[in-house]
Amino acid sequence: MRQHTLAFVISMIVANLVLVPFGFADKHYSADELNEIMESGRIPLQDSNATMENENMIFSSCKAKVDTIIGEAKEKHLPSKIVMSNDSAYIAKVWTEDAAITYTCQAKAAKLMTSTSHYHE
């Protein structure tokens, strides 16, 4: 078992060493860097293929959950923005150290949809 684990770790290290020089590595930013980028009117470059997650949730609970996430982001000094807020949809975006995350609450569908797009160079 240990040999398999060691082999896996070594293969992951080699894969990262191979991918980094060719620009396939994800980009990370500090909260200060993200705020500087956002204040300059730009946004970090993001991968075009986002990962999507869906969770069944009533609209009021969804909004409360997203507001909690935004509050946590603000405590960490990460940029965030309410994109839309009305009776049918509530959309917010948070820029974390390694990805931009969009949270969408839909009243009719009773869902929280989360889209995560990692940064690239």
Short mmCIF file of N, CA and C in Angstrom, two decimals:
data_model
loop_
_atom_site.label_atom_id
_atom_site.label_comp_id
_atom_site.label_asym_id
_atom_site.label_seq_id
_atom_site.Cartn_x
_atom_site.Cartn_y
_atom_site.Cartn_z
N MET A 1 0.83 -1.20 0.00
CA MET A 1 0.00 0.00 0.00
C MET A 1 0.87 1.26 0.00
N ARG A 2 1.93 1.25 0.81
CA ARG A 2 2.81 2.41 0.86
C ARG A 2 3.48 2.68 -0.49
N GLN A 3 3.83 1.60 -1.21
CA GLN A 3 4.47 1.77 -2.51
C GLN A 3 3.51 2.44 -3.49
N HIS A 4 2.23 2.06 -3.43
CA HIS A 4 1.25 2.69 -4.31
C HIS A 4 1.08 4.16 -3.98
N THR A 5 1.04 4.50 -2.70
CA THR A 5 0.91 5.89 -2.28
C THR A 5 2.13 6.69 -2.70
N LEU A 6 3.31 6.14 -2.48
CA LEU A 6 4.55 6.83 -2.87
C LEU A 6 4.60 7.01 -4.37
N ALA A 7 4.20 6.00 -5.12
CA ALA A 7 4.19 6.10 -6.57
C ALA A 7 3.22 7.19 -7.03
N PHE A 8 2.07 7.27 -6.38
CA PHE A 8 1.09 8.30 -6.72
C PHE A 8 1.65 9.69 -6.44
N VAL A 9 2.26 9.87 -5.29
CA VAL A 9 2.83 11.18 -4.93
C VAL A 9 3.90 11.57 -5.93
N ILE A 10 4.78 10.64 -6.27
CA ILE A 10 5.84 10.93 -7.23
C ILE A 10 5.25 11.29 -8.59
N SER A 11 4.23 10.55 -9.03
CA SER A 11 3.62 10.85 -10.33
C SER A 11 2.96 12.22 -10.32
N MET A 12 2.36 12.62 -9.21
CA MET A 12 1.75 13.95 -9.12
C MET A 12 2.79 15.05 -9.17
N ILE A 13 3.92 14.84 -8.50
CA ILE A 13 5.00 15.84 -8.53
C ILE A 13 5.54 15.97 -9.94
N VAL A 14 5.79 14.85 -10.59
CA VAL A 14 6.30 14.88 -11.97
C VAL A 14 5.29 15.56 -12.89
N ALA A 15 4.01 15.25 -12.74
CA ALA A 15 2.98 15.86 -13.58
C ALA A 15 2.97 17.37 -13.40
N ASN A 16 3.10 17.83 -12.17
CA ASN A 16 3.10 19.28 -11.93
C ASN A 16 4.35 19.93 -12.50
N LEU A 17 5.47 19.27 -12.42
CA LEU A 17 6.70 19.81 -12.98
C LEU A 17 6.62 19.90 -14.50
N VAL A 18 5.95 18.94 -15.10
CA VAL A 18 5.81 18.94 -16.55
C VAL A 18 4.81 20.00 -17.00
N LEU A 19 3.70 20.15 -16.28
CA LEU A 19 2.65 21.07 -16.71
C LEU A 19 2.96 22.53 -16.45
N VAL A 20 3.67 22.84 -15.41
CA VAL A 20 3.92 24.24 -15.05
C VAL A 20 4.62 25.01 -16.15
N PRO A 21 5.70 24.49 -16.75
CA PRO A 21 6.37 25.29 -17.78
C PRO A 21 5.51 25.56 -19.01
N PHE A 22 4.50 24.76 -19.27
CA PHE A 22 3.69 24.94 -20.45
C PHE A 22 2.43 25.76 -20.19
N GLY A 23 2.29 26.35 -19.02
CA GLY A 23 1.19 27.26 -18.74
C GLY A 23 -0.11 26.60 -18.33
N PHE A 24 -0.10 25.34 -17.93
CA PHE A 24 -1.32 24.68 -17.54
C PHE A 24 -1.61 24.80 -16.06
N ALA A 25 -0.74 25.44 -15.32
CA ALA A 25 -0.92 25.56 -13.88
C ALA A 25 -1.93 26.65 -13.56
N ASP A 26 -2.69 26.45 -12.51
CA ASP A 26 -3.63 27.46 -12.07
C ASP A 26 -2.87 28.61 -11.43
N LYS A 27 -3.41 29.80 -11.55
CA LYS A 27 -2.84 31.00 -10.97
C LYS A 27 -3.50 31.25 -9.62
N HIS A 28 -2.74 31.70 -8.66
CA HIS A 28 -3.26 32.06 -7.34
C HIS A 28 -2.94 33.52 -7.06
N TYR A 29 -3.82 34.18 -6.34
CA TYR A 29 -3.65 35.59 -5.97
C TYR A 29 -3.88 35.73 -4.47
N SER A 30 -3.20 36.69 -3.89
CA SER A 30 -3.51 37.06 -2.50
C SER A 30 -4.73 37.97 -2.53
N ALA A 31 -5.34 38.17 -1.38
CA ALA A 31 -6.49 39.08 -1.29
C ALA A 31 -6.10 40.48 -1.74
N ASP A 32 -4.91 40.93 -1.34
CA ASP A 32 -4.44 42.26 -1.75
C ASP A 32 -4.29 42.36 -3.27
N GLU A 33 -3.72 41.32 -3.89
CA GLU A 33 -3.56 41.33 -5.35
C GLU A 33 -4.92 41.36 -6.04
N LEU A 34 -5.86 40.57 -5.55
CA LEU A 34 -7.20 40.56 -6.15
C LEU A 34 -7.86 41.93 -6.05
N ASN A 35 -7.75 42.55 -4.89
CA ASN A 35 -8.36 43.88 -4.72
C ASN A 35 -7.70 44.91 -5.62
N GLU A 36 -6.39 44.83 -5.80
CA GLU A 36 -5.70 45.75 -6.72
C GLU A 36 -6.18 45.56 -8.15
N ILE A 37 -6.31 44.29 -8.56
CA ILE A 37 -6.78 43.99 -9.91
C ILE A 37 -8.19 44.55 -10.10
N MET A 38 -9.07 44.28 -9.14
CA MET A 38 -10.46 44.72 -9.25
C MET A 38 -10.58 46.24 -9.22
N GLU A 39 -9.78 46.89 -8.38
CA GLU A 39 -9.83 48.35 -8.29
C GLU A 39 -9.35 49.02 -9.57
N SER A 40 -8.50 48.32 -10.33
CA SER A 40 -8.01 48.88 -11.59
C SER A 40 -9.01 48.69 -12.72
N GLY A 41 -10.15 48.04 -12.41
CA GLY A 41 -11.18 47.84 -13.41
C GLY A 41 -11.01 46.57 -14.23
N ARG A 42 -10.05 45.75 -13.87
CA ARG A 42 -9.83 44.49 -14.58
C ARG A 42 -10.36 43.34 -13.73
N ILE A 43 -10.38 42.15 -14.31
CA ILE A 43 -10.66 40.94 -13.54
C ILE A 43 -9.58 39.92 -13.89
N PRO A 44 -9.29 39.00 -12.99
CA PRO A 44 -8.28 37.98 -13.30
C PRO A 44 -8.74 37.10 -14.47
N LEU A 45 -7.79 36.67 -15.29
CA LEU A 45 -8.10 35.75 -16.38
C LEU A 45 -8.61 34.44 -15.81
N GLN A 46 -9.69 33.93 -16.38
CA GLN A 46 -10.33 32.72 -15.86
C GLN A 46 -10.43 31.67 -16.95
N ASP A 47 -10.36 30.41 -16.54
CA ASP A 47 -10.56 29.31 -17.47
C ASP A 47 -11.97 29.39 -18.04
N SER A 48 -12.12 29.01 -19.28
CA SER A 48 -13.45 29.06 -19.90
C SER A 48 -14.32 27.88 -19.47
N ASN A 49 -13.70 26.81 -19.01
CA ASN A 49 -14.49 25.66 -18.58
C ASN A 49 -14.65 25.70 -17.06
N ALA A 50 -15.83 26.06 -16.64
CA ALA A 50 -16.14 26.15 -15.21
C ALA A 50 -16.75 24.85 -14.73
N THR A 51 -16.53 24.57 -13.46
CA THR A 51 -17.21 23.42 -12.86
C THR A 51 -18.53 23.92 -12.27
N MET A 52 -19.56 23.13 -12.45
CA MET A 52 -20.89 23.52 -11.99
C MET A 52 -21.39 22.54 -10.94
N GLU A 53 -22.04 23.09 -9.92
CA GLU A 53 -22.69 22.27 -8.89
C GLU A 53 -24.09 22.81 -8.68
N ASN A 54 -25.03 21.93 -8.42
CA ASN A 54 -26.41 22.32 -8.13
C ASN A 54 -26.83 21.73 -6.80
N GLU A 55 -27.57 22.51 -6.05
CA GLU A 55 -28.09 22.05 -4.76
C GLU A 55 -29.53 22.53 -4.64
N ASN A 56 -30.43 21.61 -4.34
CA ASN A 56 -31.83 22.00 -4.13
C ASN A 56 -31.93 22.82 -2.84
N MET A 57 -32.59 23.96 -2.96
CA MET A 57 -32.68 24.84 -1.80
C MET A 57 -33.76 25.90 -2.04
N ILE A 58 -34.59 26.14 -1.06
CA ILE A 58 -35.60 27.18 -1.23
C ILE A 58 -34.91 28.55 -1.32
N PHE A 59 -35.56 29.45 -2.00
CA PHE A 59 -34.96 30.74 -2.36
C PHE A 59 -34.45 31.53 -1.15
N SER A 60 -35.25 31.64 -0.11
CA SER A 60 -34.83 32.44 1.06
C SER A 60 -33.60 31.82 1.73
N SER A 61 -33.56 30.51 1.82
CA SER A 61 -32.39 29.84 2.41
C SER A 61 -31.16 30.00 1.52
N CYS A 62 -31.38 29.96 0.23
CA CYS A 62 -30.30 30.13 -0.72
C CYS A 62 -29.68 31.53 -0.58
N LYS A 63 -30.52 32.54 -0.55
CA LYS A 63 -30.02 33.90 -0.39
C LYS A 63 -29.25 34.05 0.92
N ALA A 64 -29.76 33.48 1.98
CA ALA A 64 -29.09 33.56 3.28
C ALA A 64 -27.72 32.88 3.23
N LYS A 65 -27.65 31.73 2.56
CA LYS A 65 -26.38 31.01 2.44
C LYS A 65 -25.37 31.83 1.64
N VAL A 66 -25.81 32.39 0.53
CA VAL A 66 -24.92 33.21 -0.30
C VAL A 66 -24.47 34.46 0.47
N ASP A 67 -25.37 35.08 1.21
CA ASP A 67 -24.99 36.25 2.02
C ASP A 67 -23.94 35.87 3.06
N THR A 68 -24.05 34.68 3.64
CA THR A 68 -23.05 34.20 4.60
C THR A 68 -21.71 34.03 3.91
N ILE A 69 -21.71 33.47 2.71
CA ILE A 69 -20.47 33.28 1.95
C ILE A 69 -19.83 34.63 1.63
N ILE A 70 -20.65 35.59 1.23
CA ILE A 70 -20.13 36.93 0.93
C ILE A 70 -19.55 37.56 2.19
N GLY A 71 -20.22 37.40 3.32
CA GLY A 71 -19.70 37.92 4.58
C GLY A 71 -18.36 37.31 4.94
N GLU A 72 -18.22 36.01 4.73
CA GLU A 72 -16.94 35.34 5.00
C GLU A 72 -15.85 35.85 4.06
N ALA A 73 -16.20 36.09 2.81
CA ALA A 73 -15.23 36.64 1.85
C ALA A 73 -14.78 38.03 2.28
N LYS A 74 -15.72 38.86 2.72
CA LYS A 74 -15.36 40.21 3.17
C LYS A 74 -14.46 40.17 4.39
N GLU A 75 -14.69 39.21 5.30
CA GLU A 75 -13.82 39.07 6.47
C GLU A 75 -12.39 38.74 6.05
N LYS A 76 -12.24 38.03 4.94
CA LYS A 76 -10.92 37.67 4.42
C LYS A 76 -10.39 38.72 3.45
N HIS A 77 -11.13 39.82 3.29
CA HIS A 77 -10.79 40.93 2.41
C HIS A 77 -10.76 40.52 0.94
N LEU A 78 -11.57 39.52 0.58
CA LEU A 78 -11.67 39.09 -0.80
C LEU A 78 -12.78 39.88 -1.49
N PRO A 79 -12.58 40.24 -2.75
CA PRO A 79 -13.62 40.99 -3.46
C PRO A 79 -14.86 40.14 -3.70
N SER A 80 -16.01 40.78 -3.64
CA SER A 80 -17.27 40.11 -3.92
C SER A 80 -18.24 41.14 -4.47
N LYS A 81 -19.29 40.64 -5.10
CA LYS A 81 -20.24 41.56 -5.73
C LYS A 81 -21.60 40.88 -5.87
N ILE A 82 -22.67 41.61 -5.54
CA ILE A 82 -24.02 41.16 -5.83
C ILE A 82 -24.29 41.57 -7.28
N VAL A 83 -24.50 40.62 -8.15
CA VAL A 83 -24.70 40.89 -9.57
C VAL A 83 -26.16 41.20 -9.86
N MET A 84 -27.07 40.45 -9.20
CA MET A 84 -28.51 40.65 -9.40
C MET A 84 -29.25 40.27 -8.14
N SER A 85 -30.26 41.06 -7.84
CA SER A 85 -31.10 40.75 -6.68
C SER A 85 -32.53 41.17 -6.97
N ASN A 86 -33.39 40.18 -7.18
CA ASN A 86 -34.82 40.45 -7.35
C ASN A 86 -35.61 39.26 -6.82
N ASP A 87 -36.90 39.24 -7.05
CA ASP A 87 -37.75 38.18 -6.49
C ASP A 87 -37.55 36.82 -7.15
N SER A 88 -36.92 36.78 -8.31
CA SER A 88 -36.76 35.50 -9.00
C SER A 88 -35.32 34.99 -9.04
N ALA A 89 -34.36 35.89 -8.87
CA ALA A 89 -32.96 35.46 -8.92
C ALA A 89 -32.09 36.30 -7.99
N TYR A 90 -31.09 35.66 -7.45
CA TYR A 90 -30.11 36.33 -6.61
C TYR A 90 -28.76 35.77 -7.04
N ILE A 91 -27.92 36.64 -7.59
CA ILE A 91 -26.64 36.21 -8.15
C ILE A 91 -25.52 37.02 -7.51
N ALA A 92 -24.50 36.31 -7.04
CA ALA A 92 -23.35 36.95 -6.42
C ALA A 92 -22.08 36.30 -6.94
N LYS A 93 -21.01 37.06 -6.93
CA LYS A 93 -19.72 36.55 -7.37
C LYS A 93 -18.68 36.85 -6.30
N VAL A 94 -17.82 35.87 -6.05
CA VAL A 94 -16.73 36.02 -5.07
C VAL A 94 -15.45 35.61 -5.77
N TRP A 95 -14.43 36.43 -5.62
CA TRP A 95 -13.12 36.12 -6.16
C TRP A 95 -12.25 35.61 -5.02
N THR A 96 -11.93 34.31 -5.04
CA THR A 96 -11.09 33.71 -4.01
C THR A 96 -9.65 33.68 -4.50
N GLU A 97 -8.75 33.14 -3.71
CA GLU A 97 -7.34 33.12 -4.07
C GLU A 97 -7.07 32.34 -5.35
N ASP A 98 -7.88 31.32 -5.65
CA ASP A 98 -7.58 30.48 -6.80
C ASP A 98 -8.69 30.39 -7.86
N ALA A 99 -9.84 31.03 -7.61
CA ALA A 99 -10.94 30.92 -8.57
C ALA A 99 -11.98 32.02 -8.35
N ALA A 100 -12.72 32.29 -9.42
CA ALA A 100 -13.90 33.15 -9.33
C ALA A 100 -15.11 32.23 -9.21
N ILE A 101 -15.95 32.49 -8.22
CA ILE A 101 -17.09 31.63 -7.96
C ILE A 101 -18.37 32.46 -8.08
N THR A 102 -19.29 31.97 -8.90
CA THR A 102 -20.58 32.62 -9.07
C THR A 102 -21.65 31.77 -8.42
N TYR A 103 -22.44 32.40 -7.56
CA TYR A 103 -23.54 31.74 -6.85
C TYR A 103 -24.84 32.27 -7.41
N THR A 104 -25.71 31.38 -7.87
CA THR A 104 -26.98 31.78 -8.45
C THR A 104 -28.12 31.07 -7.71
N CYS A 105 -28.99 31.85 -7.11
CA CYS A 105 -30.19 31.33 -6.47
C CYS A 105 -31.35 31.58 -7.43
N GLN A 106 -32.10 30.53 -7.74
CA GLN A 106 -33.26 30.66 -8.61
C GLN A 106 -34.51 30.29 -7.83
N ALA A 107 -35.45 31.22 -7.76
CA ALA A 107 -36.67 31.01 -6.98
C ALA A 107 -37.52 29.88 -7.57
N LYS A 108 -37.81 29.92 -8.87
CA LYS A 108 -38.69 28.91 -9.48
C LYS A 108 -38.07 27.51 -9.41
N ALA A 109 -36.80 27.40 -9.68
CA ALA A 109 -36.14 26.09 -9.69
C ALA A 109 -35.80 25.61 -8.28
N ALA A 110 -35.84 26.53 -7.31
CA ALA A 110 -35.47 26.22 -5.92
C ALA A 110 -34.10 25.56 -5.87
N LYS A 111 -33.13 26.25 -6.47
CA LYS A 111 -31.77 25.71 -6.55
C LYS A 111 -30.74 26.78 -6.26
N LEU A 112 -29.61 26.29 -5.72
CA LEU A 112 -28.39 27.09 -5.65
C LEU A 112 -27.44 26.48 -6.67
N MET A 113 -27.05 27.28 -7.65
CA MET A 113 -26.10 26.82 -8.65
C MET A 113 -24.78 27.53 -8.39
N THR A 114 -23.72 26.76 -8.35
CA THR A 114 -22.39 27.30 -8.08
C THR A 114 -21.50 26.99 -9.26
N SER A 115 -20.91 28.04 -9.81
CA SER A 115 -20.01 27.91 -10.94
C SER A 115 -18.61 28.37 -10.50
N THR A 116 -17.61 27.49 -10.63
CA THR A 116 -16.26 27.81 -10.22
C THR A 116 -15.35 27.81 -11.44
N SER A 117 -14.66 28.92 -11.65
CA SER A 117 -13.74 29.06 -12.76
C SER A 117 -12.37 29.45 -12.21
N HIS A 118 -11.40 28.58 -12.38
CA HIS A 118 -10.05 28.84 -11.87
C HIS A 118 -9.34 29.87 -12.74
N TYR A 119 -8.38 30.56 -12.14
CA TYR A 119 -7.59 31.56 -12.85
C TYR A 119 -6.49 30.87 -13.64
N HIS A 120 -6.05 31.56 -14.69
CA HIS A 120 -4.87 31.10 -15.42
C HIS A 120 -4.03 32.32 -15.78
N GLU A 121 -2.85 32.07 -16.18
CA GLU A 121 -1.91 33.16 -16.49
C GLU A 121 -2.16 33.72 -17.86
#
